């Protein structure tokens, strides 16, 4: 593997996580146990969600949520064209069709003004995705859902610590919401997720679906059809330690993010994603739109800086064509543009100030010489 001067990511784990892991090993209880319960309580308190179940990862969490909402073959689910493939794949695995909507050119979240034109008689749900550490504008989405009798399932994979209007945690405003704890998310368990709901009936469905169609492990009677979407206490032990560090993680990431903004403020070829008033931001990366993205990335890579572009438009993914779905590029001008101009700069906690300065110097050097 290539050794980078500035890698893209490093999870912020250490002593505390290790201590908790030791405790799990000592008890010899590896599957969901005391730490899983504690993790659920911690996340509940932090997000304000009424009910939470664990899921083995965010992708499966979305799938679980869609199953609990009874999304099935023949249905359509509306979601932004700009997201990770998992948002669309979870829908496709239920048999439903993903129907894409363009994003706003401000903070790259789903454009609520373009949702209604995509709604048909088959539409059953809207899946807003809270992208790059900012909340989507949820109120108009809930309004449309209400009016049209649609479910809302929030993909808050990247939304831990992000509150809509400083008050409502992402993933707690719709019928179902998911937060991921994959290694590159704000807090991590390696793999893992929570599925949240404020609805007692949906909660019960989630419980059956996630654990072999029964409410309790250790029982061999399954009144319903279920699967295994469980986590382990090892993962939750890491999660509990991570949740305690959130404030620190947020602070360091914001400091790093602001340093980029400051160092690059006079570089007109680099445009920062707008930060909307209706949301705080917990930087997922420092996301910018840049001129000459491909060549800049090559230059940075040559200088030992690991680069990441933005998501590729979902409607253009090869798998959509192989499924027989047809989408028109003209419907997605913003996604098409930002997916070509986007660049994600690392903001992870153990990044050093001199590394950020180095990245910014190299960016400036690139534009000065071209
Ligand atoms: C990471 C991510 C997912 C999937 O979560 P996993 O835990 O990696 O399965 C889904 N949607 C978005 C927007 C993500 O960033």
Tab-separated table of C-alpha atoms and ligand atoms in Angstrom:
chain	number	residue	atom	x	y	z
A	1	UNK	CA	0.000	0.000	0.000
A	2	UNK	CA	1.194	3.496	-0.835
A	3	UNK	CA	2.317	5.511	2.140
A	4	UNK	CA	0.791	8.991	2.147
A	5	UNK	CA	2.130	12.158	3.752
A	6	UNK	CA	-1.497	13.124	4.227
A	7	UNK	CA	-3.955	10.219	4.270
A	8	UNK	CA	-7.673	10.760	3.804
A	9	UNK	CA	-8.826	9.262	7.049
A	10	UNK	CA	-7.896	7.778	10.385
A	11	UNK	CA	-10.466	6.827	13.013
A	12	UNK	CA	-10.002	8.526	16.383
A	13	UNK	CA	-9.651	5.423	18.548
A	14	UNK	CA	-7.297	4.565	21.392
A	15	UNK	CA	-7.115	3.809	25.094
A	16	UNK	CA	-10.788	4.206	25.967
A	17	UNK	CA	-11.947	1.882	23.199
A	18	UNK	CA	-9.329	-0.686	24.175
A	19	UNK	CA	-10.373	-0.589	27.848
A	20	UNK	CA	-13.985	-1.261	26.909
A	21	UNK	CA	-12.987	-4.073	24.563
A	22	UNK	CA	-11.027	-5.714	27.394
A	23	UNK	CA	-14.128	-5.608	29.558
A	24	UNK	CA	-16.121	-7.445	26.879
A	25	UNK	CA	-13.490	-10.141	26.495
A	26	UNK	CA	-13.405	-10.625	30.265
A	27	UNK	CA	-17.156	-11.206	30.443
A	28	UNK	CA	-16.939	-13.618	27.454
A	29	UNK	CA	-20.286	-12.234	26.274
A	30	UNK	CA	-19.525	-11.264	22.703
A	31	UNK	CA	-22.887	-10.786	21.054
A	32	UNK	CA	-25.392	-8.058	22.011
A	33	UNK	CA	-25.147	-7.601	25.775
A	34	UNK	CA	-24.481	-4.883	28.367
A	35	UNK	CA	-22.538	-2.556	26.046
A	36	UNK	CA	-25.223	-2.852	23.368
A	37	UNK	CA	-27.864	-1.764	25.858
A	38	UNK	CA	-25.672	1.076	27.047
A	39	UNK	CA	-24.892	2.173	23.491
A	40	UNK	CA	-28.601	2.317	22.652
A	41	UNK	CA	-29.304	4.407	25.763
A	42	UNK	CA	-26.447	6.799	25.017
A	43	UNK	CA	-27.569	7.357	21.429
A	44	UNK	CA	-31.199	7.704	22.499
A	45	UNK	CA	-30.322	10.393	24.979
A	46	UNK	CA	-28.087	12.206	22.509
A	47	UNK	CA	-30.506	12.147	19.563
A	48	UNK	CA	-33.811	12.275	21.407
A	49	UNK	CA	-35.155	9.318	19.393
A	50	UNK	CA	-37.958	7.457	21.154
A	51	UNK	CA	-36.891	4.014	19.951
A	52	UNK	CA	-33.609	2.667	18.659
A	53	UNK	CA	-32.526	-0.704	17.345
A	54	UNK	CA	-29.012	-1.636	16.341
A	55	UNK	CA	-28.177	-2.852	12.841
A	56	UNK	CA	-25.023	-4.509	11.563
A	57	UNK	CA	-24.218	-1.573	9.281
A	58	UNK	CA	-25.821	1.452	7.711
A	59	UNK	CA	-26.716	-0.208	4.445
A	60	UNK	CA	-28.533	-3.013	6.228
A	61	UNK	CA	-30.027	-0.428	8.589
A	62	UNK	CA	-31.656	1.352	5.652
A	63	UNK	CA	-32.853	-1.967	4.275
A	64	UNK	CA	-34.267	-2.903	7.677
A	65	UNK	CA	-36.028	0.448	7.903
A	66	UNK	CA	-37.530	0.060	4.432
A	67	UNK	CA	-38.767	-3.445	5.304
A	68	UNK	CA	-40.376	-2.111	8.473
A	69	UNK	CA	-42.157	0.497	6.321
A	70	UNK	CA	-43.320	-2.367	4.061
A	71	UNK	CA	-41.614	-0.981	0.963
A	72	UNK	CA	-41.787	-3.692	-1.683
A	73	UNK	CA	-41.723	-4.614	-5.352
A	74	UNK	CA	-43.740	-2.227	-7.489
A	75	UNK	CA	-43.183	0.699	-5.120
A	76	UNK	CA	-41.084	3.768	-5.789
A	77	UNK	CA	-38.862	5.596	-3.331
A	78	UNK	CA	-37.651	9.130	-4.031
A	79	UNK	CA	-34.100	10.036	-3.000
A	80	UNK	CA	-31.326	12.463	-3.972
A	81	UNK	CA	-29.200	11.630	-6.995
A	82	UNK	CA	-26.162	12.628	-4.961
A	83	UNK	CA	-25.417	9.970	-2.342
A	84	UNK	CA	-23.462	6.851	-1.595
A	85	UNK	CA	-24.621	3.811	-3.574
A	86	UNK	CA	-25.975	2.173	-0.400
A	87	UNK	CA	-28.928	4.578	-0.286
A	88	UNK	CA	-30.133	3.322	-3.665
A	89	UNK	CA	-29.075	-0.318	-3.180
A	90	UNK	CA	-31.127	-0.686	0.014
A	91	UNK	CA	-34.184	0.394	-1.955
A	92	UNK	CA	-33.434	-1.904	-4.886
A	93	UNK	CA	-33.081	-4.913	-2.570
A	94	UNK	CA	-36.682	-4.436	-1.383
A	95	UNK	CA	-37.761	-4.727	-5.033
A	96	UNK	CA	-38.739	-1.056	-5.183
A	97	UNK	CA	-37.468	1.423	-7.754
A	98	UNK	CA	-35.179	4.299	-6.746
A	99	UNK	CA	-36.367	7.590	-8.252
A	100	UNK	CA	-33.754	10.314	-8.149
A	101	UNK	CA	-34.084	14.021	-7.470
A	102	UNK	CA	-31.430	16.682	-8.044
A	103	UNK	CA	-29.765	18.501	-5.132
A	104	UNK	CA	-29.429	22.143	-4.172
A	105	UNK	CA	-26.273	23.908	-5.318
A	106	UNK	CA	-25.828	25.335	-1.825
A	107	UNK	CA	-25.265	22.466	0.599
A	108	UNK	CA	-25.732	19.545	-1.829
A	109	UNK	CA	-28.778	18.080	-0.101
A	110	UNK	CA	-31.956	16.959	-1.882
A	111	UNK	CA	-33.811	19.907	-3.446
A	112	UNK	CA	-37.274	19.874	-1.836
A	113	UNK	CA	-38.625	21.977	-4.711
A	114	UNK	CA	-37.908	19.161	-7.171
A	115	UNK	CA	-39.479	16.290	-5.252
A	116	UNK	CA	-43.133	16.651	-6.192
A	117	UNK	CA	-42.538	16.391	-9.930
A	118	UNK	CA	-41.048	12.917	-9.322
A	119	UNK	CA	-43.982	11.576	-7.336
A	120	UNK	CA	-46.236	9.057	-9.071
A	121	UNK	CA	-49.057	6.759	-7.986
A	122	UNK	CA	-46.410	4.203	-7.067
A	123	UNK	CA	-44.395	6.443	-4.749
A	124	UNK	CA	-44.436	5.185	-1.181
A	125	UNK	CA	-41.566	6.970	0.518
A	126	UNK	CA	-39.012	9.770	0.400
A	127	UNK	CA	-35.449	9.113	1.541
A	128	UNK	CA	-33.626	12.375	2.255
A	129	UNK	CA	-29.886	11.916	2.799
A	130	UNK	CA	-28.078	14.277	5.170
A	131	UNK	CA	-24.920	14.785	3.224
A	132	UNK	CA	-21.390	15.775	4.287
A	133	UNK	CA	-22.320	16.727	7.831
A	134	UNK	CA	-25.236	19.074	7.193
A	135	UNK	CA	-28.931	18.377	7.600
A	136	UNK	CA	-31.212	18.342	4.581
A	137	UNK	CA	-34.039	20.896	4.710
A	138	UNK	CA	-36.567	18.557	6.291
A	139	UNK	CA	-39.663	20.713	6.935
A	140	UNK	CA	-40.732	21.061	3.277
A	141	UNK	CA	-40.036	17.345	2.780
A	142	UNK	CA	-42.243	16.364	5.719
A	143	UNK	CA	-44.909	18.670	4.338
A	144	UNK	CA	-44.886	16.929	0.954
A	145	UNK	CA	-44.888	13.517	2.643
A	146	UNK	CA	-47.869	14.504	4.773
A	147	UNK	CA	-49.830	15.872	1.876
A	148	UNK	CA	-49.145	12.837	-0.322
A	149	UNK	CA	-49.344	10.230	2.427
A	150	UNK	CA	-45.750	9.091	1.961
A	151	UNK	CA	-43.315	7.645	4.483
A	152	UNK	CA	-40.009	9.361	5.203
A	153	UNK	CA	-36.849	7.367	5.845
A	154	UNK	CA	-33.787	9.487	6.596
A	155	UNK	CA	-30.315	8.385	5.611
A	156	UNK	CA	-28.364	10.082	8.391
A	157	UNK	CA	-25.308	7.861	7.897
A	158	UNK	CA	-23.112	10.965	8.002
A	159	UNK	CA	-25.369	12.897	10.347
A	160	UNK	CA	-24.235	12.053	13.876
A	161	UNK	CA	-24.299	15.264	15.917
A	162	UNK	CA	-26.109	17.190	13.192
A	163	UNK	CA	-29.300	18.941	14.287
A	164	UNK	CA	-31.933	20.487	12.040
A	165	UNK	CA	-32.746	24.009	13.223
A	166	UNK	CA	-30.396	23.381	16.174
A	167	UNK	CA	-33.020	21.163	17.727
A	168	UNK	CA	-33.939	17.970	15.895
A	169	UNK	CA	-31.271	15.349	15.414
A	170	UNK	CA	-30.975	14.050	11.858
A	171	UNK	CA	-32.677	10.687	11.530
A	172	UNK	CA	-35.339	11.442	14.164
A	173	UNK	CA	-37.707	13.567	12.078
A	174	UNK	CA	-39.108	11.038	9.625
A	175	UNK	CA	-40.842	7.721	10.224
A	176	UNK	CA	-37.482	5.945	10.331
A	177	UNK	CA	-33.882	7.157	10.355
A	178	UNK	CA	-30.471	5.535	10.196
A	179	UNK	CA	-27.067	6.629	11.510
A	180	UNK	CA	-23.991	4.651	10.439
A	181	UNK	CA	-20.917	3.881	12.550
A	182	UNK	CA	-18.674	2.717	9.735
A	183	UNK	CA	-14.969	3.500	10.161
A	184	UNK	CA	-15.114	6.805	8.277
A	185	UNK	CA	-18.216	8.217	9.977
A	186	UNK	CA	-18.205	10.801	12.757
A	187	UNK	CA	-18.129	8.183	15.503
A	188	UNK	CA	-17.424	4.566	14.668
A	189	UNK	CA	-17.754	0.943	15.756
A	190	UNK	CA	-15.871	-0.313	12.692
A	191	UNK	CA	-19.189	-1.460	11.283
A	192	UNK	CA	-22.586	-0.806	12.775
A	193	UNK	CA	-25.622	1.471	12.747
A	194	UNK	CA	-28.739	2.503	14.593
A	195	UNK	CA	-32.246	2.601	13.184
A	196	UNK	CA	-34.465	5.112	14.952
A	197	UNK	CA	-38.209	5.668	15.083
A	198	UNK	CA	-40.716	7.514	17.231
A	199	UNK	CA	-43.506	5.126	16.241
A	200	UNK	CA	-44.300	2.195	18.570
A	201	UNK	CA	-45.663	-0.028	15.787
A	202	UNK	CA	-42.677	0.503	13.518
A	203	UNK	CA	-40.408	-0.168	16.485
A	204	UNK	CA	-42.076	-3.515	17.043
A	205	UNK	CA	-41.655	-4.399	13.367
A	206	UNK	CA	-37.980	-3.479	13.544
A	207	UNK	CA	-37.504	-5.720	16.585
A	208	UNK	CA	-39.009	-8.748	14.860
A	209	UNK	CA	-37.264	-8.141	11.564
A	210	UNK	CA	-33.808	-7.705	13.064
A	211	UNK	CA	-33.758	-10.781	15.250
A	212	UNK	CA	-35.116	-13.867	13.479
A	213	UNK	CA	-38.783	-12.922	13.763
A	214	UNK	CA	-38.859	-13.026	17.554
A	215	UNK	CA	-38.588	-10.467	20.310
A	216	UNK	CA	-36.047	-12.346	22.383
A	217	UNK	CA	-32.823	-14.180	21.614
A	218	UNK	CA	-32.678	-17.669	23.115
A	219	UNK	CA	-36.230	-18.449	22.042
A	220	UNK	CA	-36.845	-20.864	19.168
A	221	UNK	CA	-40.363	-19.627	18.446
A	222	UNK	CA	-40.688	-17.144	15.626
A	223	UNK	CA	-44.159	-15.755	15.079
A	224	UNK	CA	-42.915	-13.586	12.197
A	225	UNK	CA	-40.359	-13.609	9.429
A	226	UNK	CA	-37.090	-12.023	10.456
A	227	UNK	CA	-33.418	-11.842	9.643
A	228	UNK	CA	-30.226	-11.318	11.594
A	229	UNK	CA	-29.280	-7.632	11.625
A	230	UNK	CA	-27.532	-7.763	15.015
A	231	UNK	CA	-24.287	-6.138	16.142
A	232	UNK	CA	-21.756	-7.437	18.669
A	233	UNK	CA	-20.922	-6.170	22.147
A	234	UNK	CA	-17.357	-5.679	20.922
A	235	UNK	CA	-18.569	-3.118	18.403
A	236	UNK	CA	-20.865	-1.454	20.908
A	237	UNK	CA	-18.045	-1.259	23.470
A	238	UNK	CA	-16.103	0.788	20.920
A	239	UNK	CA	-19.240	2.802	20.176
A	240	UNK	CA	-19.782	3.716	23.829
A	241	UNK	CA	-16.218	5.034	24.079
A	242	UNK	CA	-16.635	6.931	20.788
A	243	UNK	CA	-19.891	8.562	21.824
A	244	UNK	CA	-18.116	9.974	24.887
A	245	UNK	CA	-15.556	11.580	22.589
A	246	UNK	CA	-18.079	13.186	20.267
A	247	UNK	CA	-17.728	16.748	21.576
A	248	UNK	CA	-13.966	16.502	21.224
A	249	UNK	CA	-14.224	14.986	17.735
A	250	UNK	CA	-16.605	17.732	16.647
A	251	UNK	CA	-14.354	20.449	18.031
A	252	UNK	CA	-11.200	19.162	16.354
A	253	UNK	CA	-12.909	18.565	13.014
A	254	UNK	CA	-14.395	22.053	13.036
A	255	UNK	CA	-11.014	23.517	13.898
A	256	UNK	CA	-9.403	21.656	10.991
A	257	UNK	CA	-12.240	22.618	8.675
A	258	UNK	CA	-11.948	26.284	9.629
A	259	UNK	CA	-8.208	26.234	9.113
A	260	UNK	CA	-8.769	25.120	5.501
A	261	UNK	CA	-11.339	27.888	5.041
A	262	UNK	CA	-8.938	30.412	6.388
A	263	UNK	CA	-5.882	29.274	4.442
A	264	UNK	CA	-7.772	28.996	1.156
A	265	UNK	CA	-9.965	32.074	1.471
A	266	UNK	CA	-8.133	33.943	-1.293
A	267	UNK	CA	-7.931	30.969	-3.643
A	268	UNK	CA	-10.714	31.714	-6.106
A	269	UNK	CA	-10.463	28.293	-7.758
A	270	UNK	CA	-11.596	26.622	-4.559
A	271	UNK	CA	-15.200	27.116	-3.453
A	272	UNK	CA	-16.408	25.819	-0.105
A	273	UNK	CA	-19.808	24.197	0.216
A	274	UNK	CA	-22.245	26.689	1.695
A	275	UNK	CA	-23.231	26.168	5.307
A	276	UNK	CA	-26.968	26.690	5.705
A	277	UNK	CA	-28.514	28.449	8.706
A	278	UNK	CA	-30.968	25.640	9.384
A	279	UNK	CA	-28.242	23.193	10.324
A	280	UNK	CA	-25.023	22.967	12.275
A	281	UNK	CA	-22.152	21.255	10.529
A	282	UNK	CA	-20.053	18.356	11.748
A	283	UNK	CA	-17.567	18.171	8.885
A	284	UNK	CA	-17.533	14.741	7.281
A	285	UNK	CA	-14.643	15.925	5.133
A	286	UNK	CA	-13.833	19.457	4.059
A	287	UNK	CA	-15.728	19.465	0.807
A	288	UNK	CA	-14.871	21.950	-1.896
A	289	UNK	CA	-15.605	22.528	-5.552
A	290	UNK	CA	-12.467	23.100	-7.554
A	291	UNK	CA	-11.386	24.089	-11.023
A	292	UNK	CA	-9.620	21.389	-13.010
A	293	UNK	CA	-10.499	18.714	-10.465
A	294	UNK	CA	-8.847	15.760	-12.216
A	295	UNK	CA	-5.505	17.433	-12.726
A	296	UNK	CA	-5.501	18.895	-9.237
A	297	UNK	CA	-6.120	15.425	-7.762
A	298	UNK	CA	-3.258	13.970	-9.785
A	299	UNK	CA	-0.977	16.752	-8.597
A	300	UNK	CA	-1.945	16.280	-4.949
A	301	UNK	CA	-1.552	12.498	-5.158
A	302	UNK	CA	1.893	12.983	-6.682
A	303	UNK	CA	2.726	15.043	-3.639
A	304	UNK	CA	1.626	12.371	-1.190
A	305	UNK	CA	-1.849	13.719	-0.461
A	306	UNK	CA	-4.646	11.182	-0.651
A	307	UNK	CA	-7.605	12.660	-2.528
A	308	UNK	CA	-11.238	11.718	-2.817
A	309	UNK	CA	-13.708	13.024	-5.330
A	310	UNK	CA	-17.416	13.391	-4.658
A	311	UNK	CA	-20.109	10.780	-5.176
A	312	UNK	CA	-20.866	9.724	-8.735
A	313	UNK	CA	-24.472	10.532	-9.740
A	314	UNK	CA	-26.604	7.567	-8.702
A	315	UNK	CA	-28.700	7.755	-11.870
A	316	UNK	CA	-25.542	7.181	-13.932
A	317	UNK	CA	-24.370	4.092	-12.038
A	318	UNK	CA	-24.003	1.169	-14.432
A	319	UNK	CA	-26.286	-0.974	-12.346
A	320	UNK	CA	-29.289	1.271	-13.077
A	321	UNK	CA	-28.998	0.539	-16.771
A	322	UNK	CA	-28.625	-3.191	-16.128
A	323	UNK	CA	-31.835	-3.036	-14.068
A	324	UNK	CA	-33.579	-1.458	-17.036
A	325	UNK	CA	-34.106	1.936	-15.396
A	326	UNK	CA	-33.846	5.001	-17.592
A	327	UNK	CA	-32.986	8.399	-16.228
A	328	UNK	CA	-32.269	11.631	-18.063
A	329	UNK	CA	-29.024	13.521	-17.322
A	330	UNK	CA	-30.923	16.771	-17.908
A	331	UNK	CA	-32.882	16.178	-14.701
A	332	UNK	CA	-29.749	16.379	-12.571
A	333	UNK	CA	-27.675	19.418	-13.558
A	334	UNK	CA	-26.336	20.153	-10.077
A	335	UNK	CA	-25.369	16.580	-9.256
A	336	UNK	CA	-23.698	16.230	-12.666
A	337	UNK	CA	-21.635	19.349	-12.096
A	338	UNK	CA	-20.566	18.876	-8.481
A	339	UNK	CA	-19.685	15.236	-8.952
A	340	UNK	CA	-17.062	16.401	-11.456
A	341	UNK	CA	-15.826	19.431	-9.537
A	342	UNK	CA	-15.898	18.024	-6.032
A	343	UNK	CA	-12.908	17.334	-3.849
A	344	UNK	CA	-12.918	15.995	-0.287
A	345	UNK	CA	-10.045	17.137	1.897
A	346	UNK	CA	-9.187	15.199	5.065
A	347	UNK	CA	-10.324	16.660	8.412
A	348	UNK	CA	-9.860	13.647	10.688
A	349	UNK	CA	-8.884	14.291	14.303
A	350	UNK	CA	-5.264	13.177	14.335
A	351	UNK	CA	-4.416	15.353	11.318
A	352	UNK	CA	-1.733	17.885	12.191
A	353	UNK	CA	-1.873	21.577	11.493
A	354	UNK	CA	1.272	21.328	9.371
A	355	UNK	CA	-0.394	18.657	7.226
A	356	UNK	CA	-3.325	20.967	6.531
A	357	UNK	CA	-0.927	23.798	5.718
A	358	UNK	CA	0.943	21.472	3.368
A	359	UNK	CA	-2.287	20.531	1.541
A	360	UNK	CA	-3.270	24.177	1.140
A	361	UNK	CA	0.228	25.146	-0.047
A	362	UNK	CA	0.125	22.429	-2.676
A	363	UNK	CA	-3.316	23.528	-3.859
A	364	UNK	CA	-2.097	27.111	-4.212
A	365	UNK	CA	1.068	25.950	-5.951
A	366	UNK	CA	-1.035	24.013	-8.474
A	367	UNK	CA	-3.133	27.030	-9.423
A	368	UNK	CA	-0.165	29.392	-9.484
A	369	UNK	CA	1.536	27.210	-12.049
A	370	UNK	CA	-1.368	26.650	-14.401
B	1	LIG	C1	-21.709	5.271	4.776
B	1	LIG	C2	-23.008	5.579	4.157
B	1	LIG	C3	-24.020	4.614	4.033
B	1	LIG	C4	-23.805	3.174	4.372
B	1	LIG	O1	-23.420	2.918	5.670
B	1	LIG	P1	-22.506	1.629	5.976
B	1	LIG	O2	-22.504	1.579	7.461
B	1	LIG	O3	-21.174	1.883	5.394
B	1	LIG	O4	-23.183	0.452	5.362
B	1	LIG	C5	-25.229	4.996	3.495
B	1	LIG	N1	-25.458	6.257	3.105
B	1	LIG	C6	-24.521	7.213	3.197
B	1	LIG	C7	-24.855	8.602	2.771
B	1	LIG	C8	-23.260	6.900	3.707
B	1	LIG	O5	-22.323	7.857	3.767
